Coordinates of C-alpha atoms in Angstrom, one line a residue:
X27 CA 4.9 -15.7 -31.5
X28 CA 3.4 -15.2 -28.0
X29 CA -0.3 -15.1 -27.4
X30 CA -1.7 -11.6 -27.7
X31 CA -2.9 -10.2 -24.4
X32 CA -6.6 -9.3 -24.2
X33 CA -7.5 -5.7 -23.3
X34 CA -5.9 -2.3 -23.5
X35 CA -2.3 -1.7 -22.4
X36 CA -2.6 0.8 -19.6
X37 CA 0.4 1.7 -17.4
X38 CA -0.1 3.7 -14.3
X39 CA -1.9 4.0 -11.0
X40 CA -5.5 4.5 -9.9
X41 CA -6.1 6.2 -6.5
X42 CA -9.3 4.3 -5.6
X43 CA -11.5 5.0 -2.6
X44 CA -12.6 1.5 -1.6
X45 CA -16.0 1.2 0.0
X46 CA -16.9 -1.0 2.9
X47 CA -18.1 -4.5 2.2
X48 CA -15.9 -5.6 -0.7
X49 CA -12.5 -7.2 -0.9
X50 CA -9.4 -5.7 -2.4
X51 CA -9.2 -8.4 -5.0
X52 CA -12.8 -7.7 -6.1
X53 CA -11.8 -4.0 -6.5
X54 CA -8.9 -5.0 -8.8
X55 CA -11.3 -7.0 -11.0
X56 CA -13.8 -4.2 -11.2
X57 CA -11.2 -1.6 -12.2
X58 CA -9.6 -3.9 -14.7
X59 CA -13.0 -4.6 -16.3
X60 CA -14.1 -1.0 -16.3
X61 CA -10.9 0.2 -18.1
X62 CA -10.4 -2.9 -20.1
X63 CA -6.9 -3.1 -18.8
X64 CA -4.6 -6.1 -19.6
X65 CA -3.1 -6.3 -16.2
X66 CA -3.9 -5.0 -12.7
X67 CA -3.0 -5.5 -9.0
X68 CA -3.2 -3.6 -5.8
X69 CA -0.7 -1.9 -3.5
X70 CA -1.8 -3.3 -0.1
X71 CA -4.8 -5.2 1.1
X72 CA -7.7 -3.5 2.9
X73 CA -10.1 -5.7 4.8
X74 CA -13.7 -5.9 3.6
X75 CA -14.8 -3.9 6.7
X76 CA -12.3 -1.2 5.9
X77 CA -12.7 1.7 3.5
X78 CA -10.3 4.3 2.0
X79 CA -7.3 4.4 -0.1
X80 CA -6.6 1.3 -2.2
X81 CA -3.9 2.0 -4.8
X82 CA -4.5 0.0 -8.0
X83 CA -1.5 -0.7 -10.3
X84 CA -2.1 -1.1 -14.0
X85 CA 0.3 -2.7 -16.5
X86 CA 3.9 -1.9 -15.9
X87 CA 3.0 -0.1 -12.6
X88 CA 2.6 -3.6 -11.1
X89 CA 6.4 -3.7 -11.1
X90 CA 6.5 -0.8 -8.5
X91 CA 3.9 -2.2 -6.1
X92 CA 6.6 -2.9 -3.5
X93 CA 7.3 0.8 -3.2
X94 CA 3.6 1.4 -2.3
X95 CA 3.6 -1.5 0.2
X96 CA 6.7 0.0 1.9
X97 CA 5.2 3.5 2.1
X98 CA 3.9 5.2 5.3
X99 CA 0.2 4.9 5.8
X100 CA -2.4 6.9 7.7
X101 CA -5.6 5.4 9.2
X102 CA -8.6 6.8 11.1
X103 CA -10.3 4.2 13.1
X104 CA -12.9 3.6 15.9
X105 CA -12.2 1.3 18.8
X106 CA -15.2 0.0 20.6
X107 CA -14.3 -0.8 24.2
X108 CA -15.7 -3.6 26.4
X109 CA -15.3 -6.7 24.2
X110 CA -12.5 -8.9 22.8
X111 CA -13.4 -10.6 19.5
X112 CA -11.9 -13.5 17.6
X113 CA -11.0 -11.3 14.6
X114 CA -10.2 -8.2 16.6
X115 CA -12.9 -6.4 14.5
X116 CA -16.7 -6.3 14.3
X117 CA -16.9 -9.5 12.3
X118 CA -15.6 -11.7 15.0
X119 CA -17.3 -13.6 17.8
X120 CA -17.2 -12.2 21.4
X121 CA -14.5 -14.0 23.5
X122 CA -14.5 -11.8 26.6
X123 CA -16.3 -8.7 27.8
X124 CA -15.9 -6.1 30.5
X125 CA -18.1 -3.4 32.0
X126 CA -15.1 -1.1 32.4
X127 CA -14.8 1.9 30.0
X128 CA -11.5 3.9 29.8
X129 CA -11.5 7.7 30.4
X130 CA -9.8 10.0 27.9
X131 CA -7.0 10.6 30.4
X132 CA -6.4 6.9 30.7
X133 CA -6.2 6.4 27.0
X134 CA -3.8 9.3 26.5
X135 CA -1.6 7.9 29.2
X136 CA -0.9 4.7 27.3
X137 CA -0.4 6.1 23.8
X138 CA 3.3 6.8 24.2
X139 CA 3.9 3.0 24.6
X140 CA 2.8 2.6 20.9
X141 CA 5.0 5.3 19.4
X142 CA 8.2 4.4 17.6
X143 CA 9.6 0.9 16.9
X144 CA 7.4 -1.6 18.8
X145 CA 6.9 -5.4 18.9
X146 CA 3.4 -6.3 17.6
X147 CA 1.6 -9.6 17.5
X148 CA -0.5 -9.9 14.3
X149 CA -4.1 -11.1 14.6
X150 CA -5.0 -14.8 14.5
X151 CA -7.2 -13.9 11.5
X152 CA -4.4 -12.5 9.2
X153 CA -2.8 -13.5 6.0
X154 CA 0.5 -14.3 7.6
X155 CA 1.8 -17.7 6.7
X156 CA 2.6 -20.2 9.5
X157 CA 4.3 -23.4 8.2
X158 CA 3.1 -22.6 4.7
X159 CA -0.6 -22.1 5.8
X160 CA -2.4 -18.8 6.1
X161 CA -3.1 -17.9 9.8
X162 CA -6.8 -17.2 9.0
X163 CA -7.2 -20.7 7.6
X164 CA -5.8 -22.2 10.8
X165 CA -8.0 -20.0 12.9
X166 CA -11.1 -20.9 10.9
X167 CA -10.4 -24.6 11.6
X168 CA -10.6 -23.7 15.3
X169 CA -6.8 -24.0 16.0
X170 CA -4.4 -21.3 17.3
X171 CA -1.7 -20.3 14.8
X172 CA 1.8 -20.0 16.2
X173 CA 2.3 -16.4 15.0
X174 CA 5.5 -14.6 16.1
X175 CA 5.5 -11.0 17.1
X176 CA 7.4 -8.6 14.8
X177 CA 8.7 -5.1 14.9
X178 CA 6.6 -2.3 13.3
X179 CA 6.9 1.4 13.3
X180 CA 4.3 3.9 14.4
X181 CA 5.1 7.5 13.9
X182 CA 2.0 9.1 15.4
X183 CA -1.1 7.9 17.3
X184 CA -3.6 10.5 18.4
X185 CA -7.2 10.6 19.8
X186 CA -9.6 12.5 17.5
X187 CA -12.8 11.9 19.5
X188 CA -13.9 10.0 22.6
X189 CA -17.5 9.3 23.5
X190 CA -18.5 6.5 25.9
X191 CA -17.9 3.1 24.4
X192 CA -16.1 4.4 21.3
X193 CA -12.8 6.3 20.7
X194 CA -11.7 7.5 17.3
X195 CA -7.9 7.5 16.6
X196 CA -5.6 8.6 13.8
X197 CA -2.5 6.5 13.3
X198 CA 0.5 7.2 10.9
X199 CA 2.5 4.0 10.6
X200 CA 4.9 2.0 8.6
X201 CA 4.7 -1.3 6.7
X202 CA 3.2 -4.3 8.4
X203 CA 1.3 -2.5 11.1
X204 CA -2.0 -4.2 12.1
X205 CA -4.5 -1.6 13.3
X206 CA -6.6 -4.5 14.7
X207 CA -3.7 -5.6 16.8
X208 CA -3.3 -2.0 18.0
X209 CA -6.9 -1.9 19.2
X210 CA -6.6 -5.3 20.9
X211 CA -3.4 -4.3 22.7
X212 CA -4.7 -1.0 23.9
X213 CA -7.8 -2.7 25.2
X214 CA -5.7 -5.1 27.2
X215 CA -3.5 -2.4 28.6
X216 CA -6.6 -0.4 29.7
X217 CA -8.2 -3.5 31.2
X218 CA -11.4 -3.3 29.3
X219 CA -10.8 -5.1 25.9
X220 CA -11.4 -3.4 22.5
X221 CA -11.9 -4.1 18.8
X222 CA -12.0 -2.2 15.6
X223 CA -15.5 -1.1 14.7
X224 CA -14.6 1.2 11.8
X225 CA -11.4 1.7 9.8
X226 CA -10.5 4.1 7.0
X227 CA -7.1 4.4 5.3
X228 CA -6.7 8.1 4.4
X229 CA -3.1 8.1 3.0
X230 CA -0.7 5.7 1.4
X231 CA 2.5 7.3 0.3
X232 CA 1.6 9.9 -2.4
X233 CA -2.0 8.8 -2.5
X234 CA -4.5 10.8 -0.4
X235 CA -8.2 10.6 0.2
X236 CA -8.8 14.1 -1.1
X237 CA -8.0 13.1 -4.7
X238 CA -9.2 9.5 -4.6
X239 CA -11.8 8.2 -7.1
X240 CA -14.9 6.5 -6.0
X241 CA -16.1 3.1 -7.1
X242 CA -19.2 4.7 -8.5
X243 CA -17.1 6.4 -11.1
X244 CA -15.9 3.1 -12.5
X245 CA -19.3 1.5 -12.3
X246 CA -20.7 4.3 -14.5
X247 CA -17.7 4.1 -16.7
X248 CA -18.2 0.4 -17.3
X249 CA -22.0 0.7 -17.8
X250 CA -21.7 3.7 -20.2
X251 CA -18.6 3.0 -22.3
X252 CA -17.5 -0.6 -21.7
X253 CA -19.0 -2.5 -24.6
X254 CA -15.8 -4.2 -25.9
X255 CA -12.8 -4.4 -23.7
X256 CA -10.5 -3.9 -26.6
X257 CA -12.4 -0.9 -28.1
X258 CA -13.4 1.2 -25.1
X259 CA -13.4 5.0 -25.5
X260 CA -11.9 6.0 -22.1
X261 CA -9.9 9.2 -21.4
X262 CA -7.3 7.4 -19.3
X263 CA -5.6 10.7 -18.5
X264 CA -8.5 11.7 -16.3
X265 CA -8.1 8.8 -13.9
X266 CA -4.8 7.1 -14.4
X267 CA -1.8 8.5 -12.6
X268 CA 1.8 8.1 -14.0
X269 CA 3.8 5.1 -13.0
X270 CA 6.3 7.3 -11.3
X271 CA 3.7 8.7 -8.9
X272 CA 4.8 6.2 -6.3
X273 CA 8.5 7.0 -6.9
X274 CA 8.5 10.7 -5.9
X275 CA 11.1 10.3 -3.2
X276 CA 13.5 8.3 -5.4
X277 CA 16.2 10.1 -7.4
X278 CA 15.8 10.4 -11.1
X279 CA 18.6 9.7 -13.6
X280 CA 18.1 11.4 -17.0
X281 CA 19.3 9.1 -19.9
X282 CA 20.5 9.7 -23.4
X283 CA 18.7 7.7 -26.0
X284 CA 21.5 5.2 -26.5
X285 CA 21.7 4.6 -22.7
X286 CA 18.0 4.0 -22.6
X287 CA 18.3 1.4 -25.3
X288 CA 21.1 -0.4 -23.5
X289 CA 19.1 -0.6 -20.3
X290 CA 16.0 -1.9 -22.1
X291 CA 18.2 -4.6 -23.6
X292 CA 19.4 -5.7 -20.2
X293 CA 22.9 -4.1 -20.6
X294 CA 24.6 -2.1 -17.9
X295 CA 26.0 1.4 -18.1
X296 CA 29.3 2.8 -16.9
X297 CA 29.8 6.5 -16.0
X298 CA 33.3 7.7 -15.8
X299 CA 33.6 11.0 -17.7
X300 CA 33.2 14.2 -15.7
X301 CA 30.0 15.4 -17.5
X302 CA 28.4 12.1 -16.5
X303 CA 29.4 12.6 -12.9
X304 CA 27.9 16.0 -12.9
X305 CA 24.7 14.6 -14.4
X306 CA 24.5 12.0 -11.7
X307 CA 24.9 14.6 -9.0
X308 CA 22.1 16.7 -10.5
X309 CA 20.1 13.5 -10.3
X310 CA 20.8 13.5 -6.5
X311 CA 22.7 10.2 -6.8
X312 CA 25.9 10.5 -4.9
X313 CA 27.3 7.1 -5.7
X314 CA 30.8 8.2 -4.9
X315 CA 29.8 8.4 -1.2
X316 CA 26.8 6.1 -0.9
X317 CA 27.1 2.9 -2.9
X318 CA 24.0 0.8 -3.9
X319 CA 21.6 3.7 -4.5
X320 CA 18.4 3.0 -6.3
X321 CA 17.1 5.4 -8.9
X322 CA 14.5 5.8 -11.6
X323 CA 16.1 6.0 -15.1
X324 CA 14.1 8.1 -17.5
X325 CA 14.3 9.3 -21.1
X326 CA 12.1 12.0 -22.5
X327 CA 10.0 12.0 -19.3
X328 CA 9.3 8.3 -19.8
X329 CA 10.3 5.7 -17.2
X330 CA 12.8 3.3 -18.6
X331 CA 14.0 1.2 -15.6
X332 CA 14.6 1.0 -11.9
X333 CA 18.4 0.9 -11.6
X334 CA 21.0 0.3 -9.0
X335 CA 24.0 2.6 -8.9
X336 CA 27.2 1.0 -7.5
X337 CA 30.4 2.9 -7.9
X338 CA 30.4 4.1 -11.5
X339 CA 28.3 1.2 -12.7
X340 CA 24.5 1.2 -13.3
X341 CA 22.5 -2.0 -13.7
X342 CA 18.8 -2.5 -14.3
X343 CA 16.6 -3.9 -11.5
X344 CA 13.3 -3.7 -13.3
X345 CA 12.8 -2.6 -17.0
X346 CA 9.5 -0.9 -17.9
X347 CA 8.0 -1.8 -21.3
X348 CA 6.2 1.5 -21.9

């Protein structure tokens, strides 16, 4: 018999508003402790100096983290002009400085260069691995990491405010985009250098800042109700979003009870009969035309598995133990 896991089995997502000054890993620990959850993770790192949306996955939701990491994200950030820093943000040491300050017209002129698919060089202080070692560890040792540029996607980049040394931007971008690199590159293009002095993530896929929950809520929850992690009286419905929250844009396949049982047992399904084909089409999975579709299989409004539909065959990719 396997060892019994400590804590409460909670499956779902927390839309957390991370404050400045704490790491993403620290946030995971705080939420897990406050709720007494067995398992938790996050859907994309925010630097300590950044605030905003940090999706926290609980229990079986950790199996869907990749869908959050791949989602489009929106940031509001300040670039302070006139200095280049080692970390490309306010924590770093000054490398170079300039007395030049860009005008609003100059800034707007270069923005088009950063729209669409662009090549971007990640910061030296980043979590990217170079020959098995994190780039930030190499940089801390005083060496230069051989980081390769990579393609990222930026859908929109706009100026929200411009006052003297500081310009506020809003950016809507895809996976892997470094806002610190964006500030660095714009500063170089404008001939004045620049670094991130404030950064807030306002949207991650289905998660928005408007309905995010503050850390204070969980601090109070822990202090008032968290006496025993296995016997906490918490109304999870008030704060925990369904696992499928991050799968809104993925087709849903409604299962019969026997089909749900087969998928949970690791067995595949075959759909041949006409009623099944109609059911698939209602689920928006046109496997007859587009092979290899991914769908969320559900039974009685409960997530059963992430599945792949190829031809008339369906196989489990991830099974949810809910």
